[in-house]
């Protein structure tokens, strides 16, 4: 049987189009579009209004806590600051339920960001990891993923979403990333949730202790970043 001379060029064109659509740069462009659409949606919906208007009255109990955790995860993947969401969790549900919802949303949002970055951005961005700082940071995350991510979560100097997508570009595994995120996020998340639950009484000891902890971890993050900067640049620190 003779081959159809028209079918071959059509098949070749389809293969080339498929390869182009699945290429690393096409997937990276899709990631950028997804994140831009998510950020635009967040700007339009303005989730920060929860702090002023409260949770919809028709949603209550455990279902509200679960729904807030899911919304929390989607919002963090769209670059909504976690401190704002943590305060809202405490103000809406109290310390215990608010902390559970916020931690679940933290791990969910980190997983969404990591999955998107790994599937759509890693292949295109890894060849661009040149320069001393980028190479050193990539090596640290790839070889010592759990402890590096644990330190990032305990001392929140790097924005949450940025840390997620940077980890996705490295060779860090899923389990170390999610486990370090869940464990390392507990102290700072708890402080913000407690502060949110006691925001109505800002002079209470519990509120003051929570805010003090937030301030201490912020200073610790700045000091740690200073030491890391000097290590990555190869400059000796004083003493």
Short mmCIF file of C-alpha atoms in Angstrom, two decimals:
data_model
loop_
_atom_site.label_atom_id
_atom_site.label_comp_id
_atom_site.label_asym_id
_atom_site.label_seq_id
_atom_site.Cartn_x
_atom_site.Cartn_y
_atom_site.Cartn_z
CA UNK A 1 0.00 0.00 0.00
CA UNK A 2 1.35 3.43 -0.95
CA UNK A 3 1.73 5.99 1.81
CA UNK A 4 -0.50 9.02 1.62
CA UNK A 5 1.84 11.91 0.69
CA UNK A 6 -0.50 14.41 2.34
CA UNK A 7 -0.74 12.57 5.65
CA UNK A 8 3.01 12.64 6.32
CA UNK A 9 3.46 16.43 6.38
CA UNK A 10 0.32 16.78 8.50
CA UNK A 11 1.59 14.22 11.00
CA UNK A 12 4.99 15.92 11.10
CA UNK A 13 3.38 19.29 11.72
CA UNK A 14 1.29 17.86 14.54
CA UNK A 15 4.40 16.37 16.17
CA UNK A 16 6.28 19.66 15.89
CA UNK A 17 3.36 21.61 17.37
CA UNK A 18 3.07 19.13 20.24
CA UNK A 19 6.79 19.40 20.99
CA UNK A 20 6.60 23.18 20.89
CA UNK A 21 3.64 23.25 23.28
CA UNK A 22 5.37 20.86 25.68
CA UNK A 23 8.77 22.54 25.50
CA UNK A 24 10.28 23.93 28.72
CA UNK A 25 9.79 27.54 27.68
CA UNK A 26 6.17 26.99 26.69
CA UNK A 27 5.49 25.42 30.08
CA UNK A 28 7.25 28.30 31.80
CA UNK A 29 5.08 30.76 29.90
CA UNK A 30 2.01 28.80 31.03
CA UNK A 31 3.22 29.02 34.64
CA UNK A 32 3.60 32.78 34.34
CA UNK A 33 0.08 33.07 32.91
CA UNK A 34 -1.39 30.89 35.67
CA UNK A 35 0.30 32.92 38.41
CA UNK A 36 -0.68 36.22 36.81
CA UNK A 37 -4.31 35.07 36.56
CA UNK A 38 -4.25 33.90 40.20
CA UNK A 39 -2.77 37.17 41.42
CA UNK A 40 -5.36 39.16 39.44
CA UNK A 41 -8.17 37.07 40.91
CA UNK A 42 -6.88 37.71 44.43
CA UNK A 43 -6.70 41.45 43.78
CA UNK A 44 -10.31 41.44 42.58
CA UNK A 45 -11.67 39.28 45.40
CA UNK A 46 -9.67 41.09 48.14
CA UNK A 47 -9.49 38.27 50.75
CA UNK A 48 -8.15 40.75 53.32
CA UNK A 49 -11.74 41.93 53.76
CA UNK A 50 -12.26 38.89 55.98
CA UNK A 51 -10.47 40.77 58.74
CA UNK A 52 -13.08 43.53 58.61
CA UNK A 53 -16.28 41.73 57.56
CA UNK A 54 -15.70 38.30 59.09
CA UNK A 55 -16.58 34.86 57.75
CA UNK A 56 -19.93 34.43 55.93
CA UNK A 57 -22.54 33.57 58.60
CA UNK A 58 -23.99 30.70 56.59
CA UNK A 59 -20.65 28.85 56.90
CA UNK A 60 -19.76 27.63 60.36
CA UNK A 61 -18.24 24.76 62.31
CA UNK A 62 -15.77 22.26 60.92
CA UNK A 63 -16.82 22.89 57.31
CA UNK A 64 -15.82 26.55 57.64
CA UNK A 65 -12.42 25.60 59.07
CA UNK A 66 -11.77 23.16 56.20
CA UNK A 67 -12.96 25.62 53.56
CA UNK A 68 -10.76 28.35 55.01
CA UNK A 69 -7.76 25.99 54.89
CA UNK A 70 -8.37 25.28 51.20
CA UNK A 71 -8.81 28.99 50.44
CA UNK A 72 -5.66 29.71 52.46
CA UNK A 73 -3.64 27.30 50.32
CA UNK A 74 -4.91 28.76 47.05
CA UNK A 75 -4.24 32.30 48.26
CA UNK A 76 -0.65 31.58 49.31
CA UNK A 77 0.03 30.04 45.89
CA UNK A 78 -1.22 33.36 44.45
CA UNK A 79 1.24 35.38 46.59
CA UNK A 80 -1.16 36.52 49.32
CA UNK A 81 1.03 37.21 52.41
CA UNK A 82 0.71 34.46 55.01
CA UNK A 83 0.80 36.81 58.05
CA UNK A 84 -2.45 38.36 56.85
CA UNK A 85 -4.08 34.94 56.45
CA UNK A 86 -2.76 33.75 59.81
CA UNK A 87 -4.23 36.77 61.57
CA UNK A 88 -7.54 36.13 59.83
CA UNK A 89 -7.48 32.46 60.90
CA UNK A 90 -7.03 33.44 64.53
CA UNK A 91 -9.64 36.19 64.40
CA UNK A 92 -12.24 33.94 62.73
CA UNK A 93 -11.75 30.59 64.44
CA UNK A 94 -9.68 31.15 67.59
CA UNK A 95 -6.28 29.76 68.48
CA UNK A 96 -6.76 25.98 68.15
CA UNK A 97 -9.00 25.69 65.09
CA UNK A 98 -7.32 28.68 63.47
CA UNK A 99 -3.87 27.12 63.86
CA UNK A 100 -5.03 23.78 62.43
CA UNK A 101 -6.63 25.48 59.43
CA UNK A 102 -3.63 27.76 58.83
CA UNK A 103 -1.09 24.93 59.00
CA UNK A 104 -3.15 22.75 56.66
CA UNK A 105 -3.45 25.67 54.26
CA UNK A 106 0.29 26.35 54.53
CA UNK A 107 1.21 22.80 53.50
CA UNK A 108 -1.46 22.78 50.77
CA UNK A 109 -0.30 26.10 49.33
CA UNK A 110 3.34 25.03 49.45
CA UNK A 111 2.47 21.79 47.66
CA UNK A 112 0.53 23.62 44.94
CA UNK A 113 3.38 26.07 44.34
CA UNK A 114 6.03 23.33 44.42
CA UNK A 115 4.04 21.18 41.99
CA UNK A 116 3.46 24.02 39.55
CA UNK A 117 7.09 25.10 39.68
CA UNK A 118 8.39 21.55 39.30
CA UNK A 119 6.09 20.63 36.39
CA UNK A 120 6.13 23.91 34.47
CA UNK A 121 9.27 25.82 35.41
CA UNK A 122 12.12 23.53 36.44
CA UNK A 123 13.28 22.41 32.99
CA UNK A 124 13.46 25.97 31.66
CA UNK A 125 15.01 27.62 34.72
CA UNK A 126 17.65 25.09 35.82
CA UNK A 127 20.00 25.88 32.88
CA UNK A 128 19.89 29.55 33.98
CA UNK A 129 21.29 28.80 37.46
CA UNK A 130 24.63 30.48 36.96
CA UNK A 131 26.60 32.73 39.23
CA UNK A 132 28.03 32.09 42.67
CA UNK A 133 24.95 32.88 44.75
CA UNK A 134 22.45 30.99 42.60
CA UNK A 135 24.69 27.93 42.29
CA UNK A 136 25.37 27.86 46.03
CA UNK A 137 21.68 28.27 46.91
CA UNK A 138 20.70 25.53 44.46
CA UNK A 139 23.33 23.18 45.85
CA UNK A 140 22.20 23.83 49.41
CA UNK A 141 18.55 23.11 48.59
CA UNK A 142 19.36 20.07 46.47
CA UNK A 143 21.80 18.38 48.90
CA UNK A 144 20.36 19.50 52.24
CA UNK A 145 16.72 20.06 51.35
CA UNK A 146 15.04 19.27 54.65
CA UNK A 147 17.28 21.28 56.97
CA UNK A 148 17.57 24.17 54.52
CA UNK A 149 13.81 24.48 54.11
CA UNK A 150 13.30 24.00 57.86
CA UNK A 151 15.61 26.95 58.52
CA UNK A 152 13.78 29.06 55.92
CA UNK A 153 10.42 28.33 57.56
CA UNK A 154 11.67 28.87 61.12
CA UNK A 155 13.31 32.20 60.26
CA UNK A 156 10.89 33.79 57.77
CA UNK A 157 13.21 36.05 55.85
CA UNK A 158 12.32 34.70 52.40
CA UNK A 159 8.77 35.27 51.11
CA UNK A 160 6.73 32.08 51.32
CA UNK A 161 5.80 31.80 47.63
CA UNK A 162 9.33 32.68 46.48
CA UNK A 163 10.80 29.92 48.68
CA UNK A 164 8.31 27.42 47.25
CA UNK A 165 9.11 28.15 43.62
CA UNK A 166 12.88 28.30 44.27
CA UNK A 167 12.70 24.90 45.96
CA UNK A 168 10.77 23.55 42.97
CA UNK A 169 13.58 24.55 40.61
CA UNK A 170 16.12 22.69 42.77
CA UNK A 171 16.36 18.90 43.05
CA UNK A 172 14.74 18.78 46.49
CA UNK A 173 12.29 15.93 46.99
CA UNK A 174 8.58 16.28 47.75
CA UNK A 175 8.66 14.64 51.18
CA UNK A 176 11.52 16.72 52.67
CA UNK A 177 9.94 19.88 51.30
CA UNK A 178 6.45 19.27 52.70
CA UNK A 179 7.69 17.87 56.01
CA UNK A 180 10.06 20.79 56.61
CA UNK A 181 7.32 23.23 55.64
CA UNK A 182 4.81 21.70 58.05
CA UNK A 183 7.21 21.52 61.01
CA UNK A 184 9.06 24.76 60.42
CA UNK A 185 5.90 26.81 59.95
CA UNK A 186 4.39 25.89 63.32
CA UNK A 187 6.05 28.50 65.61
CA UNK A 188 5.58 31.57 63.45
CA UNK A 189 2.12 30.55 62.29
CA UNK A 190 1.03 29.93 65.88
CA UNK A 191 2.28 33.37 66.93
CA UNK A 192 0.27 35.15 64.24
CA UNK A 193 -2.85 33.04 64.85
CA UNK A 194 -2.71 33.72 68.60
CA UNK A 195 -2.18 37.42 67.91
CA UNK A 196 -5.20 37.41 65.61
CA UNK A 197 -7.36 35.65 68.19
CA UNK A 198 -6.41 38.23 70.84
CA UNK A 199 -6.45 41.29 68.58
CA UNK A 200 -9.47 42.65 70.46
CA UNK A 201 -7.34 42.92 73.62
CA UNK A 202 -3.91 44.16 72.46
CA UNK A 203 -2.74 44.81 76.00
CA UNK A 204 -3.20 41.19 77.12
CA UNK A 205 -0.03 39.22 78.02
CA UNK A 206 -0.78 36.54 75.42
CA UNK A 207 -1.01 39.11 72.61
CA UNK A 208 2.18 40.83 73.74
CA UNK A 209 4.07 37.53 73.95
CA UNK A 210 2.93 36.58 70.44
CA UNK A 211 4.00 39.91 68.99
CA UNK A 212 7.32 39.68 70.83
CA UNK A 213 7.95 36.26 69.32
CA UNK A 214 7.20 37.61 65.85
CA UNK A 215 9.67 40.45 66.40
CA UNK A 216 12.39 38.10 67.69
CA UNK A 217 12.05 35.73 64.73
CA UNK A 218 12.19 38.71 62.37
CA UNK A 219 15.46 39.88 63.91
CA UNK A 220 16.77 36.31 63.84
CA UNK A 221 15.94 36.05 60.15
CA UNK A 222 17.84 39.28 59.43
CA UNK A 223 20.92 38.06 61.32
CA UNK A 224 20.81 34.66 59.62
CA UNK A 225 20.49 36.29 56.19
CA UNK A 226 23.53 38.49 56.95
CA UNK A 227 25.68 35.47 57.84
CA UNK A 228 24.46 33.52 54.83
CA UNK A 229 25.20 36.42 52.53
CA UNK A 230 28.80 36.55 53.70
CA UNK A 231 29.19 32.77 53.42
CA UNK A 232 27.85 32.71 49.88
CA UNK A 233 30.05 35.64 48.87
CA UNK A 234 33.11 34.02 50.42
CA UNK A 235 33.84 36.94 52.73
CA UNK A 236 34.90 36.13 56.29
CA UNK A 237 32.68 37.51 59.06
CA UNK A 238 34.08 39.38 62.01
CA UNK A 239 35.06 37.15 64.90
#
